N, CA, C and O of each residue as an XYZ file, in Angstrom:
420
protein
N      87.623     79.155     97.839
C      86.650     79.694     96.900
C      86.250     81.089     97.385
O      85.876     81.284     98.541
N      86.342     82.053     96.462
C      85.921     83.412     96.752
C      84.559     83.632     96.113
O      84.309     83.181     94.995
N      83.690     84.320     96.822
C      82.356     84.585     96.299
C      82.141     86.080     96.151
O      82.486     86.864     97.035
N      81.569     86.458     95.026
C      81.143     87.832     94.813
C      79.662     87.873     95.141
O      78.866     87.139     94.555
N      79.294     88.739     96.082
C      77.918     88.785     96.567
C      77.303     90.142     96.251
O      77.889     91.184     96.545
N      76.121     90.121     95.651
C      75.396     91.343     95.354
C      74.990     91.988     96.682
O      74.258     91.374     97.458
N      75.451     93.218     96.962
C      75.143     93.833     98.251
C      73.672     94.196     98.419
O      73.206     94.374     99.545
N      72.939     94.307     97.322
C      71.519     94.655     97.408
C      70.638     93.444     97.683
O      69.592     93.568     98.322
N      71.057     92.265     97.201
C      70.203     91.076     97.311
C      70.815     89.966     98.146
O      70.144     88.995     98.494
N      72.099     90.116     98.466
C      72.865     89.072     99.159
C      72.979     87.779     98.356
O      73.365     86.746     98.903
N      72.648     87.822     97.067
C      72.792     86.644     96.218
C      74.217     86.575     95.675
O      74.865     87.595     95.442
N      74.683     85.343     95.480
C      76.016     85.136     94.919
C      75.981     85.461     93.429
O      75.176     84.911     92.677
N      76.873     86.369     93.016
C      76.980     86.753     91.612
C      77.849     85.745     90.878
O      77.524     85.309     89.774
N      78.972     85.378     91.518
C      79.893     84.425     90.902
C      80.813     83.880     91.978
O      80.930     84.437     93.069
N      81.459     82.777     91.642
C      82.453     82.167     92.533
C      83.775     82.081     91.773
O      83.805     81.826     90.569
N      84.867     82.300     92.508
C      86.189     82.292     91.897
C      87.113     81.397     92.713
O      87.151     81.461     93.942
N      87.848     80.569     91.997
C      88.847     79.727     92.653
C      90.001     80.598     93.121
O      90.398     81.538     92.432
N      90.528     80.288     94.275
C      91.713     81.008     94.749
C      92.928     80.507     93.978
O      93.005     79.331     93.619
N      93.866     81.397     93.728
C      95.083     81.034     93.006
C      96.093     80.416     93.958
O      96.209     80.824     95.114
N      96.815     79.435     93.460
C      97.886     78.819     94.251
C      99.100     79.735     94.246
O      99.161     80.681     93.460
N     100.051     79.466     95.103
C     101.287     80.243     95.128
C     102.011     80.132     93.786
O     102.607     81.100     93.313
N     101.955     78.957     93.182
C     102.599     78.758     91.893
C     101.915     79.589     90.805
O     102.591     80.185     89.966
N     100.592     79.632     90.814
C      99.854     80.429     89.838
C     100.155     81.918     90.017
O     100.292     82.648     89.035
N     100.256     82.356     91.246
C     100.573     83.753     91.525
C     101.980     84.082     91.033
O     102.193     85.107     90.385
N     102.936     83.211     91.341
C     104.318     83.431     90.895
C     104.387     83.476     89.373
O     105.108     84.301     88.811
N     103.652     82.605     88.707
C     103.632     82.588     87.251
C     103.020     83.876     86.705
O     103.537     84.444     85.742
N     101.942     84.336     87.298
C     101.298     85.573     86.854
C     102.229     86.770     87.033
O     102.300     87.640     86.165
N     102.937     86.813     88.151
C     103.880     87.910     88.392
C     105.018     87.868     87.370
O     105.435     88.908     86.860
N     105.514     86.679     87.076
C     106.588     86.544     86.083
C     106.106     86.986     84.698
O     106.837     87.666     83.978
N     104.893     86.607     84.325
C     104.335     87.023     83.034
C     104.119     88.536     82.989
O     104.361     89.173     81.963
N     103.665     89.102     84.098
C     103.481     90.554     84.161
C     104.815     91.273     84.006
O     104.892     92.312     83.350
N     105.866     90.721     84.610
C     107.195     91.313     84.492
C     107.668     91.275     83.038
O     108.231     92.252     82.544
N     107.446     90.164     82.359
C     107.804     90.069     80.942
C     107.003     91.059     80.097
O     107.544     91.717     79.209
N     105.714     91.152     80.389
C     104.871     92.078     79.633
C     105.314     93.517     79.869
O     105.326     94.322     78.938
N     105.677     93.847     81.106
C     106.154     95.194     81.392
C     107.439     95.489     80.634
O     107.606     96.584     80.096
N     108.336     94.532     80.588
C     109.585     94.736     79.852
C     109.310     94.991     78.373
O     109.940     95.852     77.760
N     108.378     94.247     77.806
C     108.022     94.455     76.400
C     107.361     95.819     76.213
O     107.673     96.535     75.261
N     106.459     96.179     77.109
C     105.769     97.466     77.040
C     106.771     98.606     77.142
O     106.701     99.576     76.387
N     107.693     98.483     78.072
C     108.703     99.517     78.301
C     109.566     99.745     77.064
O     110.023    100.861     76.818
N     109.784     98.704     76.298
C     110.598     98.815     75.104
C     109.817     99.192     73.856
O     110.406     99.388     72.793
N     108.509     99.296     73.971
C     107.700     99.602     72.789
C     107.692    101.106     72.511
O     107.935    101.922     73.399
N     107.408    101.443     71.270
C     107.380    102.858     70.904
C     106.019    103.467     71.242
O     105.050    102.754     71.504
N     105.969    104.803     71.229
C     104.737    105.482     71.615
C     103.566    105.204     70.676
O     102.442    105.072     71.160
N     103.765    105.109     69.369
C     102.607    104.760     68.523
C     101.990    103.404     68.889
O     100.770    103.248     68.843
N     102.814    102.439     69.247
C     102.293    101.127     69.654
C     101.541    101.233     70.972
O     100.477    100.636     71.140
N     102.100    101.996     71.903
C     101.427    102.187     73.193
C     100.101    102.919     73.006
O      99.092    102.559     73.615
N     100.111    103.942     72.164
C      98.882    104.702     71.925
C      97.807    103.809     71.311
O      96.634    103.907     71.674
N      98.201    102.945     70.391
C      97.236    102.028     69.767
C      96.623    101.098     70.814
O      95.423    100.825     70.781
N      97.447    100.616     71.737
C      96.937     99.737     72.799
C      95.962    100.487     73.703
O      94.942     99.934     74.116
N      96.273    101.739     74.009
C      95.378    102.524     74.864
C      94.053    102.825     74.150
O      92.991    102.806     74.772
N      94.121    103.102     72.848
C      92.882    103.319     72.091
C      92.043    102.050     72.038
O      90.816    102.100     72.120
N      92.713    100.921     71.902
C      91.996     99.629     71.880
C      91.337     99.372     73.236
O      90.210     98.881     73.295
N      92.037     99.702     74.324
C      91.445     99.551     75.661
C      90.193    100.420     75.783
O      89.181     99.985     76.331
N      90.268    101.648     75.271
C      89.100    102.534     75.302
C      87.943    101.935     74.509
O      86.796    101.962     74.954
N      88.252    101.399     73.340
C      87.213    100.777     72.507
C      86.564     99.599     73.232
O      85.344     99.436     73.198
N      87.387     98.783     73.886
C      86.846     97.625     74.616
C      85.968     98.069     75.777
O      84.908     97.489     76.013
N      86.400     99.083     76.492
C      85.587     99.593     77.598
C      84.240    100.080     77.090
O      83.196     99.725     77.636
N      84.267    100.893     76.045
C      83.019    101.433     75.511
C      82.142    100.348     74.897
O      80.918    100.391     75.024
N      82.758     99.387     74.240
C      81.986     98.308     73.623
C      81.272     97.424     74.631
O      80.233     96.840     74.324
N      81.824     97.323     75.828
C      81.210     96.503     76.874
C      80.579     97.320     77.983
O      80.356     96.821     79.086
N      80.290     98.594     77.683
C      79.816     99.509     78.726
C      78.591     98.983     79.472
O      78.574     98.999     80.703
N      77.589     98.528     78.770
C      76.367     98.056     79.439
C      76.666     96.843     80.320
O      76.205     96.763     81.459
N      77.434     95.912     79.786
C      77.768     94.694     80.537
C      78.604     95.035     81.769
O      78.361     94.512     82.856
N      79.597     95.921     81.590
C      80.453     96.306     82.713
C      79.654     97.047     83.785
O      79.858     96.822     84.978
N      78.748     97.930     83.364
C      77.936     98.682     84.320
C      77.015     97.749     85.100
O      76.806     97.942     86.298
N      76.466     96.745     84.431
C      75.614     95.771     85.123
C      76.421     94.970     86.145
O      75.925     94.670     87.231
N      77.660     94.623     85.797
C      78.512     93.892     86.729
C      78.856     94.762     87.941
O      78.850     94.282     89.074
N      79.155     96.045     87.700
C      79.420     96.949     88.817
C      78.211     97.045     89.737
O      78.353     97.068     90.959
N      77.034     97.100     89.150
C      75.813     97.174     89.956
C      75.639     95.903     90.784
O      75.309     95.966     91.968
N      75.860     94.756     90.159
C      75.684     93.482     90.857
C      76.738     93.261     91.934
O      76.418     92.788     93.024
N      77.990     93.596     91.641
C      79.061     93.291     92.582
C      79.312     94.379     93.619
O      79.780     94.090     94.720
N      79.003     95.634     93.274
C      79.335     96.736     94.176
C      78.123     97.543     94.620
O      78.223     98.363     95.532
N      76.988     97.317     93.985
C      75.813     98.107     94.319
C      75.832     99.486     93.673
O      75.060    100.360     94.065
N      76.700     99.691     92.694
C      76.811    100.991     92.019
C      75.625    101.150     91.072
O      75.310    100.225     90.323
N      74.969    102.295     91.093
C      73.879    102.515     90.135
C      74.397    102.386     88.694
O      75.523    102.783     88.394
N      73.571    101.831     87.820
C      73.958    101.588     86.426
C      74.474    102.872     85.774
O      75.500    102.848     85.095
N      73.777    103.982     85.970
C      74.195    105.244     85.337
C      75.586    105.649     85.798
O      76.387    106.129     84.996
N      75.883    105.463     87.078
C      77.213    105.802     87.582
C      78.263    104.848     87.018
O      79.380    105.268     86.718
N      77.917    103.577     86.872
C      78.846    102.618     86.278
C      79.170    102.985     84.845
O      80.328    102.932     84.433
N      78.143    103.362     84.077
C      78.385    103.778     82.692
C      79.256    105.028     82.653
O      80.152    105.135     81.815
N      78.999    105.971     83.550
C      79.808    107.192     83.590
C      81.256    106.877     83.946
O      82.177    107.486     83.402
N      81.459    105.933     84.851
C      82.823    105.547     85.226
C      83.554    104.913     84.052
O      84.737    105.180     83.837
N      82.868    104.089     83.305
C      83.472    103.455     82.133
C      83.813    104.505     81.081
O      84.882    104.456     80.473
N      82.906    105.451     80.867
C      83.182    106.525     79.913
C      84.395    107.346     80.348
O      85.213    107.732     79.512
N      84.517    107.614     81.650
C      85.668    108.363     82.169
C      86.959    107.587     81.939
O      87.971    108.170     81.549
N      86.933    106.287     82.174
C      88.126    105.464     81.980
C      88.505    105.408     80.502
O      89.688    105.479     80.168
N      87.525    105.282     79.618
C      87.797    105.269     78.184
C      88.375    106.620     77.756
O      89.313    106.673     76.960
N      87.813    107.715     78.288
C      88.338    109.045     77.982
C      89.799    109.144     78.416
O      90.631    109.664     77.672
N      90.118    108.649     79.616
C      91.494    108.707     80.129
C      92.437    107.908     79.236
O      93.555    108.347     78.969
N      91.996    106.742     78.774
C      92.831    105.947     77.861
C      93.140    106.737     76.599
O      94.285    106.764     76.148
N      92.137    107.374     76.033
C      92.348    108.151     74.803
C      93.207    109.398     75.074
O      94.049    109.768     74.256
N      92.987    110.026     76.205
C      93.772    111.209     76.565
C      95.255    110.873     76.632
O      96.085    111.583     76.065
N      95.583    109.788     77.325
C      96.989    109.414     77.427
C      97.540    108.868     76.121
O      98.732    109.007     75.849
N      96.700    108.254     75.314
C      97.147    107.818     73.990
C      97.602    109.019     73.170
O      98.575    108.933     72.420
N      96.904    110.130     73.313
C      97.230    111.325     72.541
C      98.335    112.176     73.163
O      99.018    112.908     72.447
N      98.526    112.094     74.486
C      99.404    113.046     75.165
C     100.611    112.475     75.897
O     101.504    113.233     76.276
N     100.666    111.183     76.104
C     101.735    110.610     76.927
C     103.127    110.914     76.382
O     104.034    111.229     77.153
N     103.309    110.826     75.075
C     104.640    111.077     74.523
C     105.085    112.511     74.811
O     106.256    112.754     75.104
N     104.160    113.446     74.729
C     104.487    114.848     75.027
C     104.811    115.033     76.499
O     105.720    115.789     76.843
N     104.075    114.349     77.376
C     104.321    114.467     78.812
C     105.701    113.941     79.207
O     106.300    114.403     80.178
N     106.189    112.978     78.449
C     107.462    112.348     78.789
C     108.664    112.942     78.053
O     109.784    112.447     78.185
N     108.432    113.987     77.290
C     109.552    114.653     76.622
C     110.420    115.356     77.668
O     109.913    115.815     78.692
N     111.727    115.440     77.410
C     112.600    116.168     78.343
C     112.199    117.642     78.402
O     111.776    118.226     77.405
N     112.339    118.222     79.572
C     112.046    119.646     79.730
C     113.113    120.477     79.024
O     114.277    120.082     78.961
N     112.709    121.624     78.498
C     113.691    122.480     77.785
C     114.737    123.042     78.739
O     115.630    123.775     78.314
C-alpha cells in the first residue's frame, strides 16, 4: 500500500494499492498498443486529442490545484498556473506539431 501524505499536515491524502507484475505488464502492453494507434493517426486527430486534454486540464483546474497542494505542498495559485501552462502547451502543439514535423526544405 502506497500512501500520499500532505507535507504540511502529515495527514494521509489517499492510499493506493501497489500494482502486481502482471498488472504492470498488462499496462505496458496496452500503452504499446495505444502508441501504435497514436503513431498511425493523422494530425487532425492528434490535434483534437491535445485540445481535449487542454479542455480537461482547464475544466478541473481548481480540483487539480487542490490535489497538488495536498500532495506536494504547492501553493494553490502556483498549481493553477502550472495547469494553465500545461493546457497552453497542449494547444500550442495541437496547432504547430504538424508544421514542426514537416521535412526541411
